[in-house]
Short mmCIF file of C-alpha atoms in Angstrom, two decimals:
data_model
loop_
_atom_site.label_atom_id
_atom_site.label_comp_id
_atom_site.label_asym_id
_atom_site.label_seq_id
_atom_site.Cartn_x
_atom_site.Cartn_y
_atom_site.Cartn_z
CA UNK A 1 45.79 -11.07 -19.34
CA UNK A 2 42.11 -10.14 -19.17
CA UNK A 3 39.43 -12.69 -20.07
CA UNK A 4 37.99 -12.05 -23.53
CA UNK A 5 34.41 -10.95 -24.14
CA UNK A 6 33.48 -13.35 -26.89
CA UNK A 7 30.67 -14.21 -29.25
CA UNK A 8 30.81 -16.91 -31.85
CA UNK A 9 28.57 -16.11 -34.85
CA UNK A 10 27.29 -19.69 -34.78
CA UNK A 11 25.80 -19.00 -31.32
CA UNK A 12 23.43 -16.34 -32.64
CA UNK A 13 19.73 -17.10 -32.62
CA UNK A 14 16.42 -15.62 -33.61
CA UNK A 15 16.03 -13.99 -30.20
CA UNK A 16 19.21 -11.90 -30.46
CA UNK A 17 19.04 -8.24 -31.32
CA UNK A 18 20.21 -7.77 -34.90
CA UNK A 19 23.04 -10.32 -34.79
CA UNK A 20 24.43 -9.88 -31.28
CA UNK A 21 22.96 -11.45 -28.17
CA UNK A 22 21.68 -9.14 -25.43
CA UNK A 23 24.50 -10.40 -23.21
CA UNK A 24 27.13 -9.40 -25.73
CA UNK A 25 25.52 -6.02 -26.39
CA UNK A 26 25.59 -5.36 -22.66
CA UNK A 27 29.26 -6.36 -22.57
CA UNK A 28 30.11 -4.04 -25.46
CA UNK A 29 28.26 -1.14 -23.86
CA UNK A 30 29.99 -1.76 -20.55
CA UNK A 31 33.53 -2.45 -21.78
CA UNK A 32 33.62 -0.46 -25.02
CA UNK A 33 34.85 -3.41 -27.06
CA UNK A 34 33.67 -6.87 -28.00
CA UNK A 35 35.67 -9.87 -29.22
CA UNK A 36 33.94 -12.19 -31.73
CA UNK A 37 36.03 -15.29 -32.56
CA UNK A 38 35.65 -16.97 -35.96
CA UNK A 39 33.78 -14.05 -37.48
CA UNK A 40 35.64 -15.01 -40.66
CA UNK A 41 36.07 -18.68 -41.48
CA UNK A 42 39.55 -20.08 -42.02
CA UNK A 43 39.21 -20.14 -45.81
CA UNK A 44 38.20 -16.46 -46.05
CA UNK A 45 40.89 -15.40 -43.59
CA UNK A 46 43.57 -17.26 -45.55
CA UNK A 47 42.30 -15.78 -48.82
CA UNK A 48 42.45 -12.20 -47.47
CA UNK A 49 45.92 -12.77 -46.07
CA UNK A 50 47.13 -14.08 -49.42
CA UNK A 51 45.50 -11.13 -51.22
CA UNK A 52 47.39 -8.83 -48.86
CA UNK A 53 50.70 -10.55 -49.62
CA UNK A 54 50.00 -10.31 -53.35
CA UNK A 55 49.43 -6.55 -53.05
CA UNK A 56 52.63 -6.10 -51.06
CA UNK A 57 54.63 -8.01 -53.65
CA UNK A 58 53.15 -6.33 -56.71
CA UNK A 59 53.05 -2.59 -55.88
CA UNK A 60 55.72 -0.44 -57.48
CA UNK A 61 58.21 1.73 -55.60
CA UNK A 62 59.48 3.39 -58.79
CA UNK A 63 57.01 6.29 -58.62
CA UNK A 64 56.19 6.04 -54.92
CA UNK A 65 56.78 9.15 -52.73
CA UNK A 66 58.01 6.78 -49.97
CA UNK A 67 55.52 8.23 -47.52
CA UNK A 68 56.10 6.95 -44.00
CA UNK A 69 53.16 6.46 -41.69
CA UNK A 70 53.65 8.01 -38.27
CA UNK A 71 51.19 7.84 -35.40
CA UNK A 72 52.70 10.97 -33.86
CA UNK A 73 54.48 8.94 -31.18
CA UNK A 74 57.96 9.97 -29.95
CA UNK A 75 57.32 13.60 -30.93
CA UNK A 76 57.17 12.75 -34.63
CA UNK A 77 54.64 14.67 -36.71
CA UNK A 78 51.60 12.68 -37.81
CA UNK A 79 51.56 11.86 -41.51
CA UNK A 80 49.88 14.52 -43.63
CA UNK A 81 51.34 14.76 -47.14
CA UNK A 82 49.29 14.83 -50.33
CA UNK A 83 49.75 11.10 -50.93
CA UNK A 84 48.07 10.47 -47.57
CA UNK A 85 45.40 13.18 -47.81
CA UNK A 86 44.16 12.00 -51.21
CA UNK A 87 44.01 8.31 -50.28
CA UNK A 88 40.36 8.22 -49.19
CA UNK A 89 39.18 6.77 -52.50
CA UNK A 90 42.34 4.87 -53.42
CA UNK A 91 44.52 1.95 -52.35
CA UNK A 92 47.89 3.28 -51.25
CA UNK A 93 50.94 1.94 -49.43
CA UNK A 94 52.52 3.63 -46.41
CA UNK A 95 55.97 2.68 -45.18
CA UNK A 96 57.05 1.83 -41.65
CA UNK A 97 59.34 4.50 -40.17
CA UNK A 98 61.91 1.99 -38.97
CA UNK A 99 62.19 0.42 -42.43
CA UNK A 100 64.62 3.22 -43.35
CA UNK A 101 68.15 4.05 -42.26
CA UNK A 102 67.80 7.08 -39.98
CA UNK A 103 70.99 8.63 -41.37
CA UNK A 104 70.97 7.92 -45.09
CA UNK A 105 67.24 7.41 -45.63
CA UNK A 106 67.94 4.17 -47.50
CA UNK A 107 65.29 1.45 -47.37
CA UNK A 108 66.60 -1.35 -45.15
CA UNK A 109 63.90 -3.94 -45.78
CA UNK A 110 62.42 -5.51 -48.92
CA UNK A 111 59.26 -3.66 -49.87
CA UNK A 112 56.88 -6.43 -48.72
CA UNK A 113 58.48 -6.27 -45.26
CA UNK A 114 58.61 -2.47 -45.11
CA UNK A 115 54.96 -1.41 -45.36
CA UNK A 116 53.12 -0.20 -42.26
CA UNK A 117 49.65 -0.14 -43.81
CA UNK A 118 47.61 -0.24 -47.00
CA UNK A 119 44.60 2.08 -47.26
CA UNK A 120 42.07 3.60 -47.36
CA UNK A 121 39.43 2.40 -49.87
CA UNK A 122 39.96 -1.35 -49.90
CA UNK A 123 36.31 -2.02 -49.11
CA UNK A 124 35.26 -0.52 -52.44
CA UNK A 125 38.15 -1.16 -54.82
CA UNK A 126 39.28 -4.65 -53.85
CA UNK A 127 36.61 -7.32 -54.48
CA UNK A 128 37.82 -9.70 -51.77
CA UNK A 129 37.85 -7.05 -49.07
CA UNK A 130 34.60 -5.55 -50.33
CA UNK A 131 32.83 -8.88 -49.89
CA UNK A 132 34.17 -9.27 -46.35
CA UNK A 133 33.23 -5.71 -45.40
CA UNK A 134 29.81 -5.06 -46.91
CA UNK A 135 28.48 -8.41 -45.71
CA UNK A 136 25.10 -9.33 -44.24
CA UNK A 137 26.79 -10.31 -40.97
CA UNK A 138 28.51 -6.93 -40.56
CA UNK A 139 25.28 -5.15 -41.47
CA UNK A 140 23.44 -7.05 -38.74
CA UNK A 141 26.17 -6.18 -36.24
CA UNK A 142 25.82 -2.50 -37.16
CA UNK A 143 22.05 -2.74 -36.82
CA UNK A 144 22.39 -4.31 -33.38
CA UNK A 145 24.62 -1.41 -32.33
CA UNK A 146 21.85 1.02 -33.23
CA UNK A 147 23.06 2.45 -36.53
CA UNK A 148 20.33 4.00 -38.67
CA UNK A 149 22.49 4.65 -41.75
CA UNK A 150 25.93 3.09 -41.22
CA UNK A 151 28.57 4.33 -43.62
CA UNK A 152 31.91 2.58 -44.15
CA UNK A 153 35.17 4.52 -44.42
CA UNK A 154 38.91 4.26 -43.78
CA UNK A 155 39.41 0.58 -44.59
CA UNK A 156 43.00 -0.54 -44.28
CA UNK A 157 45.40 -3.39 -43.73
CA UNK A 158 47.82 -2.82 -40.86
CA UNK A 159 50.87 -5.02 -41.26
CA UNK A 160 52.75 -4.70 -37.95
CA UNK A 161 55.89 -6.01 -39.60
CA UNK A 162 58.31 -8.35 -37.79
CA UNK A 163 60.82 -6.52 -35.57
CA UNK A 164 59.90 -3.03 -36.85
CA UNK A 165 56.10 -2.83 -36.58
CA UNK A 166 55.64 0.43 -34.70
CA UNK A 167 53.99 1.08 -31.35
CA UNK A 168 50.59 2.79 -31.52
CA UNK A 169 50.01 5.02 -28.48
CA UNK A 170 46.67 5.26 -26.65
CA UNK A 171 44.06 6.86 -28.90
CA UNK A 172 40.34 7.07 -29.70
CA UNK A 173 39.08 6.33 -33.20
CA UNK A 174 36.59 9.22 -33.09
CA UNK A 175 39.56 11.59 -32.89
CA UNK A 176 40.40 10.65 -36.47
CA UNK A 177 36.87 10.18 -37.85
CA UNK A 178 34.87 12.78 -35.95
CA UNK A 179 31.15 13.18 -36.37
CA UNK A 180 28.93 15.48 -34.33
CA UNK A 181 27.90 13.74 -32.15
CA UNK A 182 30.64 11.05 -32.16
CA UNK A 183 29.54 7.77 -33.74
CA UNK A 184 32.61 5.86 -35.01
CA UNK A 185 32.96 2.13 -34.41
CA UNK A 186 36.00 0.17 -35.52
CA UNK A 187 35.63 -3.31 -37.04
CA UNK A 188 39.07 -4.87 -36.49
CA UNK A 189 39.72 -8.31 -38.02
CA UNK A 190 42.80 -10.43 -37.31
CA UNK A 191 44.25 -12.03 -40.45
CA UNK A 192 46.97 -13.64 -38.32
CA UNK A 193 47.12 -14.51 -34.64
CA UNK A 194 47.69 -11.35 -32.58
CA UNK A 195 49.83 -12.01 -29.52
CA UNK A 196 51.65 -10.11 -26.80
CA UNK A 197 54.90 -10.64 -28.72
CA UNK A 198 53.74 -9.30 -32.11
CA UNK A 199 51.71 -6.35 -30.87
CA UNK A 200 48.14 -7.32 -30.02
CA UNK A 201 45.66 -4.66 -28.90
CA UNK A 202 45.25 -3.43 -25.33
CA UNK A 203 42.09 -1.69 -24.09
CA UNK A 204 41.25 0.68 -21.26
CA UNK A 205 38.07 -1.14 -20.39
CA UNK A 206 35.09 1.17 -19.93
CA UNK A 207 37.05 4.30 -20.89
CA UNK A 208 34.44 5.14 -23.57
CA UNK A 209 32.18 6.17 -20.67
CA UNK A 210 34.72 8.50 -19.01
CA UNK A 211 37.04 9.72 -21.80
CA UNK A 212 35.55 12.52 -23.93
CA UNK A 213 36.80 13.08 -27.46
CA UNK A 214 38.65 16.33 -26.74
CA UNK A 215 40.56 16.79 -29.98
CA UNK A 216 40.25 15.79 -33.59
CA UNK A 217 42.62 15.15 -36.48
CA UNK A 218 41.94 17.61 -39.32
CA UNK A 219 43.41 19.18 -42.41
CA UNK A 220 45.16 22.46 -41.76
CA UNK A 221 43.09 25.40 -42.95
CA UNK A 222 45.84 26.43 -45.38
CA UNK A 223 45.47 23.02 -47.02
CA UNK A 224 49.03 21.95 -46.21
CA UNK A 225 49.25 19.01 -43.85
CA UNK A 226 47.30 17.96 -40.79
CA UNK A 227 46.92 18.97 -37.16
CA UNK A 228 44.96 18.25 -34.00
CA UNK A 229 42.39 20.83 -32.89
CA UNK A 230 39.96 21.07 -29.99
CA UNK A 231 36.53 19.51 -30.43
CA UNK A 232 33.86 22.21 -30.44
CA UNK A 233 30.88 19.87 -30.79
CA UNK A 234 29.70 16.88 -28.74
CA UNK A 235 32.37 14.82 -27.02
CA UNK A 236 30.30 11.73 -26.23
CA UNK A 237 27.62 9.88 -28.21
CA UNK A 238 24.13 10.70 -26.93
CA UNK A 239 23.45 7.14 -25.72
CA UNK A 240 26.43 6.99 -23.33
CA UNK A 241 25.88 7.15 -19.59
CA UNK A 242 28.92 9.28 -18.80
CA UNK A 243 30.94 8.63 -15.67
CA UNK A 244 31.52 11.98 -14.02
CA UNK A 245 34.82 11.07 -12.36
CA UNK A 246 37.62 9.87 -14.60
CA UNK A 247 40.32 7.54 -13.36
CA UNK A 248 43.67 9.16 -12.62
CA UNK A 249 45.44 6.61 -14.80
CA UNK A 250 43.82 4.15 -17.14
CA UNK A 251 44.65 0.46 -16.78
CA UNK A 252 44.99 -1.46 -20.04
CA UNK A 253 43.94 -5.07 -20.61
CA UNK A 254 45.92 -6.90 -23.30
CA UNK A 255 43.80 -9.12 -25.54
CA UNK A 256 45.41 -11.85 -27.63
CA UNK A 257 43.15 -13.13 -30.43
CA UNK A 258 43.26 -15.80 -33.12
CA UNK A 259 43.12 -15.22 -36.87
CA UNK A 260 39.54 -14.72 -38.06
CA UNK A 261 38.50 -12.83 -34.92
CA UNK A 262 36.49 -9.62 -35.19
CA UNK A 263 36.93 -6.97 -32.50
CA UNK A 264 34.38 -4.16 -32.26
CA UNK A 265 35.87 -0.95 -30.84
CA UNK A 266 33.81 2.01 -29.61
CA UNK A 267 35.00 5.33 -31.03
CA UNK A 268 35.57 6.84 -27.56
CA UNK A 269 37.46 3.83 -26.21
CA UNK A 270 41.15 4.32 -25.41
CA UNK A 271 43.23 1.53 -26.92
CA UNK A 272 46.80 0.94 -28.01
CA UNK A 273 49.31 -1.64 -29.24
CA UNK A 274 53.00 -2.17 -28.57
CA UNK A 275 55.85 -2.55 -31.03
CA UNK A 276 56.22 -5.90 -32.76
CA UNK A 277 59.50 -7.24 -31.38
CA UNK A 278 58.94 -10.77 -32.67
CA UNK A 279 59.87 -12.40 -35.94
CA UNK A 280 56.21 -12.88 -36.85
CA UNK A 281 54.02 -10.34 -38.59
CA UNK A 282 50.61 -9.27 -37.24
CA UNK A 283 48.47 -8.55 -40.30
CA UNK A 284 44.97 -7.25 -39.60
CA UNK A 285 42.19 -5.69 -41.65
CA UNK A 286 40.12 -2.87 -40.22
CA UNK A 287 37.37 -0.57 -41.36
CA UNK A 288 35.25 1.99 -39.59
CA UNK A 289 31.55 2.76 -39.51
CA UNK A 290 29.99 6.15 -38.76
CA UNK A 291 26.38 7.24 -38.53
CA UNK A 292 25.42 8.72 -41.89
CA UNK A 293 22.83 10.95 -40.25
CA UNK A 294 25.47 12.71 -38.11
CA UNK A 295 27.50 15.71 -39.26
CA UNK A 296 30.84 14.75 -40.83
CA UNK A 297 32.33 18.10 -41.79
CA UNK A 298 34.93 19.11 -44.37
CA UNK A 299 37.67 19.66 -41.79
CA UNK A 300 38.11 15.92 -41.33
CA UNK A 301 41.32 14.66 -42.90
CA UNK A 302 39.51 11.91 -44.83
CA UNK A 303 37.28 13.32 -47.56
CA UNK A 304 34.28 11.37 -48.84
CA UNK A 305 34.58 9.97 -52.38
CA UNK A 306 32.37 11.55 -55.02
CA UNK A 307 29.67 8.91 -54.48
CA UNK A 308 29.78 9.35 -50.70
CA UNK A 309 30.86 6.91 -48.04
CA UNK A 310 29.78 3.31 -48.69
CA UNK A 311 26.33 2.29 -47.44
CA UNK A 312 26.33 -0.82 -45.27
CA UNK A 313 22.59 -1.43 -45.54
CA UNK A 314 22.05 -2.57 -49.11
#
């Protein structure tokens, strides 16, 4: 297991650049990810976890289309129905594929143990998650990463349910939230301990400097469903020193983290997680930040709400 790149918020000082020390900024730029333990205190983490459990217990399945979330792994089509495509300014619940009987389609798990994720506008519609997203600390982190006009989008809780929480294959976040040039950064917060057994993240360290964003996840031009298409614009952010020779096969470093940890993930970085084969859930909260000054076109699957994507600098 690779040693973590860590920064405790209490270690910040007046000499650091916008919330992150120069050492940690250098680590992020080199590795493509940064682990920040205790970014949320224990009380806030517990409160967000309980809020998540309350949402899972209280949502209704009576009028739910029973949309399953698929990452496109194992030759399954990536999710793309209307319930998904219109979720950018709502809080919606997406089921785990393995929560259903493959023959009859019957739900095999109680609803609170069957949801893959909740999304995608938690940071605006849920007060608890809004406070933990549009915070001074996160704004300073974004400023230290060089954002001029950081905009928040695609906030979601990923549940990684016990025994059925699905594998997520290697991917880049900028594939799903493409701007020209690419600018996405993931803010990934553990609400429970993430371990090798329950599906913690693994990273191809430094791959953001050698892996271009070659395709993007968009709405089909006929308006029905989603697809992946070739990227016609920039494939790297302008501030990346690109490595000309890519590795033949990326090596992934598994990173276990404790509840309350924030992980920053560069939009070009290849990362993945394995199936949760344990009896413990792995609840996390994540949101993404893009540069508001970059072009985010209408082909992207996630449409901006009427008021635009949320401003991080208040």
